[in-house]
JSON list of C-alpha atoms in Angstrom, two decimals:
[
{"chain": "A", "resi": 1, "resn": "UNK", "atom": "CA", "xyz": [0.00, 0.00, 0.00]},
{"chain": "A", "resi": 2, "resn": "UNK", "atom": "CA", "xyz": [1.30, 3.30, -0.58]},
{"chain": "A", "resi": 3, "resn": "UNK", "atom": "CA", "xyz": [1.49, 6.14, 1.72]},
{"chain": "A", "resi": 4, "resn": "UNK", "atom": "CA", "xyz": [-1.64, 6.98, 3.10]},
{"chain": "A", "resi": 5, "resn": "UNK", "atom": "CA", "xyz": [-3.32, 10.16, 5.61]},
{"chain": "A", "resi": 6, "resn": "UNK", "atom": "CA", "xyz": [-5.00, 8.49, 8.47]},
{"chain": "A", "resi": 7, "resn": "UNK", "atom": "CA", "xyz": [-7.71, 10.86, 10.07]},
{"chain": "A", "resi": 8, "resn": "UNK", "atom": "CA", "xyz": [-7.37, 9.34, 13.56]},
{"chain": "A", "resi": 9, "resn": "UNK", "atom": "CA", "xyz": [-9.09, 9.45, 16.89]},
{"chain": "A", "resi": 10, "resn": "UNK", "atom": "CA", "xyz": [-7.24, 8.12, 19.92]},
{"chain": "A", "resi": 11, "resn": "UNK", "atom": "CA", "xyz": [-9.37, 7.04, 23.43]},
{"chain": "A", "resi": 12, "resn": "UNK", "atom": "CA", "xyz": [-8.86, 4.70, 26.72]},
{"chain": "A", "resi": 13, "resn": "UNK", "atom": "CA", "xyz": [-10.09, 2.33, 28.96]},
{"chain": "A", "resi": 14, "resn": "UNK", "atom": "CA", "xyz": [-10.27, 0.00, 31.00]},
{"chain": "A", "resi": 15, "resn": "UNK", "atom": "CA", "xyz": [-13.30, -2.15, 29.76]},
{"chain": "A", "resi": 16, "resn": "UNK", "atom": "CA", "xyz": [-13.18, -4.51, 26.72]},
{"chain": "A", "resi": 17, "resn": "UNK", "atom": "CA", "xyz": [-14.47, -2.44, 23.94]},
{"chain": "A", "resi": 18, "resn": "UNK", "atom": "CA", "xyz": [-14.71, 0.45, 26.01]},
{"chain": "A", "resi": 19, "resn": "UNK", "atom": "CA", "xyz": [-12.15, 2.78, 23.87]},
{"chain": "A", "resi": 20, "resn": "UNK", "atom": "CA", "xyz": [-13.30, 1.08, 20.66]},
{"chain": "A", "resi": 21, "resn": "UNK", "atom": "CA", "xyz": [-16.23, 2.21, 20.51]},
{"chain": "A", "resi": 22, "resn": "UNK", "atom": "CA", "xyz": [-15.83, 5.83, 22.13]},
{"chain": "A", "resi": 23, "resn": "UNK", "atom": "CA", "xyz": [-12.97, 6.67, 19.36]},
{"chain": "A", "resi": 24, "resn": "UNK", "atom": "CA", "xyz": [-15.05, 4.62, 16.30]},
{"chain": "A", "resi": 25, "resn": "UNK", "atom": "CA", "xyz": [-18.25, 6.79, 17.38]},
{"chain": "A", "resi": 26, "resn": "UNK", "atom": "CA", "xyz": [-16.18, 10.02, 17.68]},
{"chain": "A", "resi": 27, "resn": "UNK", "atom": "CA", "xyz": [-14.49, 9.53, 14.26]},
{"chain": "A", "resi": 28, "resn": "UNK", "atom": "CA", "xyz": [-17.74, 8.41, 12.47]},
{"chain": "A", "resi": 29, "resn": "UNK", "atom": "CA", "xyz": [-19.18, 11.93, 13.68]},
{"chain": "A", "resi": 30, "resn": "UNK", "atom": "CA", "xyz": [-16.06, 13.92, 12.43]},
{"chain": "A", "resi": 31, "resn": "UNK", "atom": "CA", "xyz": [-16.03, 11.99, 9.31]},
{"chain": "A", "resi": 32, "resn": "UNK", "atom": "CA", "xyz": [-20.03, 12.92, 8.09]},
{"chain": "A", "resi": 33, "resn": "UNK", "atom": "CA", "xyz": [-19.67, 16.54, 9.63]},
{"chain": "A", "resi": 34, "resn": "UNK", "atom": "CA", "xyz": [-16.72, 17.10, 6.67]},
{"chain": "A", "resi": 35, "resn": "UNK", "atom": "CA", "xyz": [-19.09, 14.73, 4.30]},
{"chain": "A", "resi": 36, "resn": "UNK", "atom": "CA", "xyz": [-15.97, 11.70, 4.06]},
{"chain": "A", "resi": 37, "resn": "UNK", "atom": "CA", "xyz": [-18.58, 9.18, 4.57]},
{"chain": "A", "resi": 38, "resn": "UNK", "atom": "CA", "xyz": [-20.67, 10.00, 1.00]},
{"chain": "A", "resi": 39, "resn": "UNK", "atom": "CA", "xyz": [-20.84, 7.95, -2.06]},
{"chain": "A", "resi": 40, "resn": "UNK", "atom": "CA", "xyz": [-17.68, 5.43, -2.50]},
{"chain": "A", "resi": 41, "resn": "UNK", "atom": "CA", "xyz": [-14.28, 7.50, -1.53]},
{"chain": "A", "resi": 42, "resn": "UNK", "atom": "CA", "xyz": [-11.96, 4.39, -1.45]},
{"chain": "A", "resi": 43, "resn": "UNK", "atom": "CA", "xyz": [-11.37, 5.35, 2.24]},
{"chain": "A", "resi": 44, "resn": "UNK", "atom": "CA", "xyz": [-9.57, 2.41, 4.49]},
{"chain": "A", "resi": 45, "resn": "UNK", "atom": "CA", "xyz": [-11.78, 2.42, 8.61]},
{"chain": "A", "resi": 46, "resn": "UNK", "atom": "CA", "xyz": [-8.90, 1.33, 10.58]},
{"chain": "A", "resi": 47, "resn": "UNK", "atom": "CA", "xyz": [-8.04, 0.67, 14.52]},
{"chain": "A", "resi": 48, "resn": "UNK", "atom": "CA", "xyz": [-5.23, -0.77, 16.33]},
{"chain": "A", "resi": 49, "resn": "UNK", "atom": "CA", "xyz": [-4.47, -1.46, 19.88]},
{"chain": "A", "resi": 50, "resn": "UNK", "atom": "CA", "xyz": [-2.33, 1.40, 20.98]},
{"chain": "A", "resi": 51, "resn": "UNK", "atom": "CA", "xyz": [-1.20, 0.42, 23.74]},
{"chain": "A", "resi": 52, "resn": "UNK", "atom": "CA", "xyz": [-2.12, -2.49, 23.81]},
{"chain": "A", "resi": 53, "resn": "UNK", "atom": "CA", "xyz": [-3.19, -4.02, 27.27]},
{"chain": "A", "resi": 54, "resn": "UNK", "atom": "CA", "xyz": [-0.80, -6.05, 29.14]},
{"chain": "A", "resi": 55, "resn": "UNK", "atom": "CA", "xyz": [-3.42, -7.78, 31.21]},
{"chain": "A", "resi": 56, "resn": "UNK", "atom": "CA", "xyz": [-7.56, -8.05, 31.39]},
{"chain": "A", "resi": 57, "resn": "UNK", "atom": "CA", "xyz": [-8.85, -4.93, 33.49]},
{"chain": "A", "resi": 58, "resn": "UNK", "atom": "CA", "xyz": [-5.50, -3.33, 32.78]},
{"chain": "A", "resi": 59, "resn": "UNK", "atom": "CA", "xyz": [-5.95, 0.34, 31.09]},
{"chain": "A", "resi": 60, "resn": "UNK", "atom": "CA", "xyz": [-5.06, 0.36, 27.38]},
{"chain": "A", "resi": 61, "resn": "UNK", "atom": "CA", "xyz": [-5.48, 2.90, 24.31]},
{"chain": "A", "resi": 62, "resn": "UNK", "atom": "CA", "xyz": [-7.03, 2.32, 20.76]},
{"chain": "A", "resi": 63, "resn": "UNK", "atom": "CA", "xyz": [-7.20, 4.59, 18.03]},
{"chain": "A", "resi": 64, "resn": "UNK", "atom": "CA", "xyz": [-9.96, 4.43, 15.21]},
{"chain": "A", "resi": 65, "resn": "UNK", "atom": "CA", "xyz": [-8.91, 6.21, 11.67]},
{"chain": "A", "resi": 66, "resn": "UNK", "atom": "CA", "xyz": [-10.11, 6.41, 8.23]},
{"chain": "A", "resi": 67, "resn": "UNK", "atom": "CA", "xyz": [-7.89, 7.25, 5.25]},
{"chain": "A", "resi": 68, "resn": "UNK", "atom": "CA", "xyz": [-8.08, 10.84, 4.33]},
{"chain": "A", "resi": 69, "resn": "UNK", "atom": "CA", "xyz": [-7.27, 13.21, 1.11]},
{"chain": "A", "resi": 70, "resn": "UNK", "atom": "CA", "xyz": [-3.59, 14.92, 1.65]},
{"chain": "A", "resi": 71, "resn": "UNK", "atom": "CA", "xyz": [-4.54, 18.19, 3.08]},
{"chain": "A", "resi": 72, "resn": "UNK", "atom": "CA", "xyz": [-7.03, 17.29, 5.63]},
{"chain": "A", "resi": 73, "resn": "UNK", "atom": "CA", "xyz": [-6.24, 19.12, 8.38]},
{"chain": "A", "resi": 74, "resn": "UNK", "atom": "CA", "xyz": [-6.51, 17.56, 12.23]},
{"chain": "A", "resi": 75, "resn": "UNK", "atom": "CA", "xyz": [-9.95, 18.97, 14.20]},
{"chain": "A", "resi": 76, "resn": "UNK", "atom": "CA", "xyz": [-10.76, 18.90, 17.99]},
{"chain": "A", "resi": 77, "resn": "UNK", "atom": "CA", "xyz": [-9.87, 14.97, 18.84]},
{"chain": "A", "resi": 78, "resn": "UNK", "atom": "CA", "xyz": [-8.89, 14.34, 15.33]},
{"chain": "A", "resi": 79, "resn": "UNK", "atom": "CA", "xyz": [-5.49, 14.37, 14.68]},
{"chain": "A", "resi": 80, "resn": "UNK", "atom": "CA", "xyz": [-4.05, 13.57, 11.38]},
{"chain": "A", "resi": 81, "resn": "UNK", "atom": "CA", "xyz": [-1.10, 11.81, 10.54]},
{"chain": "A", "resi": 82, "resn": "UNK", "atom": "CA", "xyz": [0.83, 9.43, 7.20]},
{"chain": "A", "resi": 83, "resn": "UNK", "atom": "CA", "xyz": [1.17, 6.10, 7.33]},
{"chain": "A", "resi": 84, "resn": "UNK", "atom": "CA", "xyz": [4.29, 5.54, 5.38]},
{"chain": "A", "resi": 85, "resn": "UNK", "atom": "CA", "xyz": [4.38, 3.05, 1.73]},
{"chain": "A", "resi": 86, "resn": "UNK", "atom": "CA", "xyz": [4.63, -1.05, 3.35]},
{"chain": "A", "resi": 87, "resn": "UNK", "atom": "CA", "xyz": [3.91, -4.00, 2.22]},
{"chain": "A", "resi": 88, "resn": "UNK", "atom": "CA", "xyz": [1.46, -5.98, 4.26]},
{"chain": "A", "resi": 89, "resn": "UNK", "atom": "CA", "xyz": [0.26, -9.20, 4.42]},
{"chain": "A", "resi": 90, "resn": "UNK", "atom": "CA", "xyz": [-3.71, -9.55, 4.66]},
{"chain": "A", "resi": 91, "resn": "UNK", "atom": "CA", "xyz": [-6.12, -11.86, 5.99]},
{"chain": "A", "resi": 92, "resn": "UNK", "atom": "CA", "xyz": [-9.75, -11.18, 5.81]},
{"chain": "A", "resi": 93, "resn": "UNK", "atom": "CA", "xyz": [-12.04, -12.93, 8.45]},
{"chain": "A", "resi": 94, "resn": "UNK", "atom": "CA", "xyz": [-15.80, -12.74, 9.75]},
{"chain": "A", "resi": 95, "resn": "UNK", "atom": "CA", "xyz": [-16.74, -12.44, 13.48]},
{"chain": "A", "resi": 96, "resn": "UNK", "atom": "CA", "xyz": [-14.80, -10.06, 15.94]},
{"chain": "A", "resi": 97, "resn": "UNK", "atom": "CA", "xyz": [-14.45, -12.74, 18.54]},
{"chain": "A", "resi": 98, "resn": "UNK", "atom": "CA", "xyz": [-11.90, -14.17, 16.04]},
{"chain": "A", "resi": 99, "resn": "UNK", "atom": "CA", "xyz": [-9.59, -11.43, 15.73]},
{"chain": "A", "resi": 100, "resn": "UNK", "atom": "CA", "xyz": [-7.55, -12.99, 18.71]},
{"chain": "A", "resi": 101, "resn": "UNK", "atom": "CA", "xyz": [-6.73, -16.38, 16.55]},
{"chain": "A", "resi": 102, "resn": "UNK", "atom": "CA", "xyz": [-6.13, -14.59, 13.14]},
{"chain": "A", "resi": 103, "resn": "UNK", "atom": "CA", "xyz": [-3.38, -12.12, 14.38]},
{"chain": "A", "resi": 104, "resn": "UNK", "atom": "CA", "xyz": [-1.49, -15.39, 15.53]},
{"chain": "A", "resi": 105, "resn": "UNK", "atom": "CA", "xyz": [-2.54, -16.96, 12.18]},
{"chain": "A", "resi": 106, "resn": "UNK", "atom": "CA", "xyz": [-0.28, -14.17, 10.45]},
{"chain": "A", "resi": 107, "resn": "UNK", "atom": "CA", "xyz": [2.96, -13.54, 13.41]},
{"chain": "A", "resi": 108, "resn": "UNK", "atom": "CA", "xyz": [2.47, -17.73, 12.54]},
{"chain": "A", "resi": 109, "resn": "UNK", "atom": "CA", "xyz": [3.36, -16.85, 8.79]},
{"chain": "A", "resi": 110, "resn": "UNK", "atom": "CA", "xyz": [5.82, -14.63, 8.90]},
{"chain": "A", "resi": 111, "resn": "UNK", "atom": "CA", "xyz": [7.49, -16.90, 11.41]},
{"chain": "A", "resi": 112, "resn": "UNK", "atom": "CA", "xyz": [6.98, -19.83, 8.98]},
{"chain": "A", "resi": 113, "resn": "UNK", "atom": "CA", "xyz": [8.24, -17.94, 5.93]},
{"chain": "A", "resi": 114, "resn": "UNK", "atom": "CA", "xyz": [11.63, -17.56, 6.79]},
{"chain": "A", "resi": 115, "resn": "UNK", "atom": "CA", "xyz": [11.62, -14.84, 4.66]},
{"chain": "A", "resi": 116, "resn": "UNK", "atom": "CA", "xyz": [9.72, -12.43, 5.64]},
{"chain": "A", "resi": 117, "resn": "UNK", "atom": "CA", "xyz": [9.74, -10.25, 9.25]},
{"chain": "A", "resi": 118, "resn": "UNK", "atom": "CA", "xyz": [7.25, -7.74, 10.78]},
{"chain": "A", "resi": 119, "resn": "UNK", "atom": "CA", "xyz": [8.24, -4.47, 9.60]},
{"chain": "A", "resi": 120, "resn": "UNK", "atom": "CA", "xyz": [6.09, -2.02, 12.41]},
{"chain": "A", "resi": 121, "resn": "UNK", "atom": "CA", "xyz": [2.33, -1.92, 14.19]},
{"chain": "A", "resi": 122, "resn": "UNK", "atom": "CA", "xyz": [-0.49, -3.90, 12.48]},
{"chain": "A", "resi": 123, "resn": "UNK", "atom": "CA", "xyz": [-4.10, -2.34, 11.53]},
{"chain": "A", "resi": 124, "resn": "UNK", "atom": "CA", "xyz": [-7.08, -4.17, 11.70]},
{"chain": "A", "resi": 125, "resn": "UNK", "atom": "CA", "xyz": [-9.68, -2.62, 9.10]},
{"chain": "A", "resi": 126, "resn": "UNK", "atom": "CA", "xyz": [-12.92, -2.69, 9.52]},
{"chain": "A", "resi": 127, "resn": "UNK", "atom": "CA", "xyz": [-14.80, -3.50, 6.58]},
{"chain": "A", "resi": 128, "resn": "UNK", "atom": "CA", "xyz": [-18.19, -1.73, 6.83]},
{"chain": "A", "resi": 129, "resn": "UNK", "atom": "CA", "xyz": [-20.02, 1.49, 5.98]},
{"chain": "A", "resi": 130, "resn": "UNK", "atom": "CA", "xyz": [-18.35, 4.16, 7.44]},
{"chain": "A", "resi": 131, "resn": "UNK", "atom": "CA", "xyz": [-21.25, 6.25, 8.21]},
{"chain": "A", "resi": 132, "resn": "UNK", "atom": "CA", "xyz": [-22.93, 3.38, 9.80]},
{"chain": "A", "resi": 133, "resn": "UNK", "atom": "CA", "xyz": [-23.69, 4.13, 13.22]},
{"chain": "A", "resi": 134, "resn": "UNK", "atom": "CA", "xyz": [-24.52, -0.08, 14.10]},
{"chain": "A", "resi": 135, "resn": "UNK", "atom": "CA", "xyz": [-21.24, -1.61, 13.23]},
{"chain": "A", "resi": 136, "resn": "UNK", "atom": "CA", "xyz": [-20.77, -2.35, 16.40]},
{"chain": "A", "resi": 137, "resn": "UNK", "atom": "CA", "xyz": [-23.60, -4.30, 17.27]},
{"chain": "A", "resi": 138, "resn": "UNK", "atom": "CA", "xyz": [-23.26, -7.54, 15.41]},
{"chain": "A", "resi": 139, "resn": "UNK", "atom": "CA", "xyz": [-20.20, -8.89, 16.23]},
{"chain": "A", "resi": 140, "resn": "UNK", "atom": "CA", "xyz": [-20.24, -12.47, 14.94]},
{"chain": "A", "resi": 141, "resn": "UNK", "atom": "CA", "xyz": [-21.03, -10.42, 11.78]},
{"chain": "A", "resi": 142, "resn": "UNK", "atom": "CA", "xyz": [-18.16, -8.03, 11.33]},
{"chain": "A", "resi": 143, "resn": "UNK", "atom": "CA", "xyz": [-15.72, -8.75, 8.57]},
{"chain": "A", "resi": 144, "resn": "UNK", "atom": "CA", "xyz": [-12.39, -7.65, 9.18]},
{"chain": "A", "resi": 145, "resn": "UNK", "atom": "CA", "xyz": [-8.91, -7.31, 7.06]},
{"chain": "A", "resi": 146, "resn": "UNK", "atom": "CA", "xyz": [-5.97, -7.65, 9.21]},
{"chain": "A", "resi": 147, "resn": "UNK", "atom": "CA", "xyz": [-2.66, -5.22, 7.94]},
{"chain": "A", "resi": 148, "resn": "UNK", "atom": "CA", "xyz": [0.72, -6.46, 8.71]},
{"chain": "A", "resi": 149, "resn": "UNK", "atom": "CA", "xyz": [3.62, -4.47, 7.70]},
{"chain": "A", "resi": 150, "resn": "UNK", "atom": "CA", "xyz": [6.58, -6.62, 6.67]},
{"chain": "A", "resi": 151, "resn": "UNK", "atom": "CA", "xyz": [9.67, -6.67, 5.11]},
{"chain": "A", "resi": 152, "resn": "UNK", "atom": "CA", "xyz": [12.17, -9.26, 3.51]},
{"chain": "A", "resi": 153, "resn": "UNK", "atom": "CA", "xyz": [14.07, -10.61, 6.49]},
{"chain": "A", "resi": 154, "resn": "UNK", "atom": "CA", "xyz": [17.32, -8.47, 7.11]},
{"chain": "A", "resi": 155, "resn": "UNK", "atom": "CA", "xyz": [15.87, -5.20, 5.83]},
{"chain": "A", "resi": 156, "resn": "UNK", "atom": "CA", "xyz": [13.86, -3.12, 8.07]},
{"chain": "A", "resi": 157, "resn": "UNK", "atom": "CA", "xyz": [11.83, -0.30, 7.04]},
{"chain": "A", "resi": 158, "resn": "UNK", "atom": "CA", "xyz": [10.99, 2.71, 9.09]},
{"chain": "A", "resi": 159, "resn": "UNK", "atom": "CA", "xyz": [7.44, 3.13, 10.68]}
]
């Protein structure tokens, strides 16, 4: 994927789900305010961990972004930022209660390959409407594309 501007909205909790959904529902917002939801735009909805938490009840961060026009400037909670050129691998799955067992599917690969190593901080897209204010209410229906950034083994790229 090439370089892309990720429109971004970072929250925390404690509770599973808890900063998912505050920074999804505060992005959503942003994005139909400045009309980035209409018609296809060939946006990316991503989210990531960040931090991740080191133990259940343990406070952690996530941060919900969609992919934005260059030039899009960053707006109350809405920061803006580039996610540099990588190549990823993908997996697409269904069900959000499998998103546990298909990140270990792909750290599995890349160990496996021998020839490939993880080259920065994976995404997890979601792949729904973006102006859809339900997407979180059917999880055993959510389909998902996991991004991880790698690189040929021996050659790391910047993040």
């Amino acid at each position: 994927m090439g370089a892309k501007h990720l429109a971004y909205v970072q929250e925390c909790g404690t509770a599973a789900g808890e900063p998912e959904k505050a920074a999804g529902s505060k992005l959503r917002r942003w994005a139909r305010a400045k009309g980035l939801t209409a018609g296809p735009s060939g946006y990316h909805y991503f989210g990531a961990n960040d931090p991740p938490p080191m133990k259940d009840g343990d406070r952690y961060g996530y941060f919900s972004g969609v992919t934005v026009p260059p030039g899009v400037k960053p707006d109350g909670d809405v920061k803006v930022k580039v996610l540099p050129a990588s190549t990823y691998a993908v997996v697409r799955f269904k069900g959000l209660y499998n998103i546990g067992s298909m990140w270990q599917t792909l750290y599995d690969w890349v160990d496996r390959s021998g020839e490939w190593s993880i080259a920065g901080h994976g995404l997890e897209e979601l792949l729904a409407p973006m102006d859809a204010d339900d997407v979180d209410k059917s999880p055993e229906t959510m389909v998902f594309d996991l991004w991880l950034p790698i690189c040929k083994s021996g050659v790391r790229k910047a993040t």
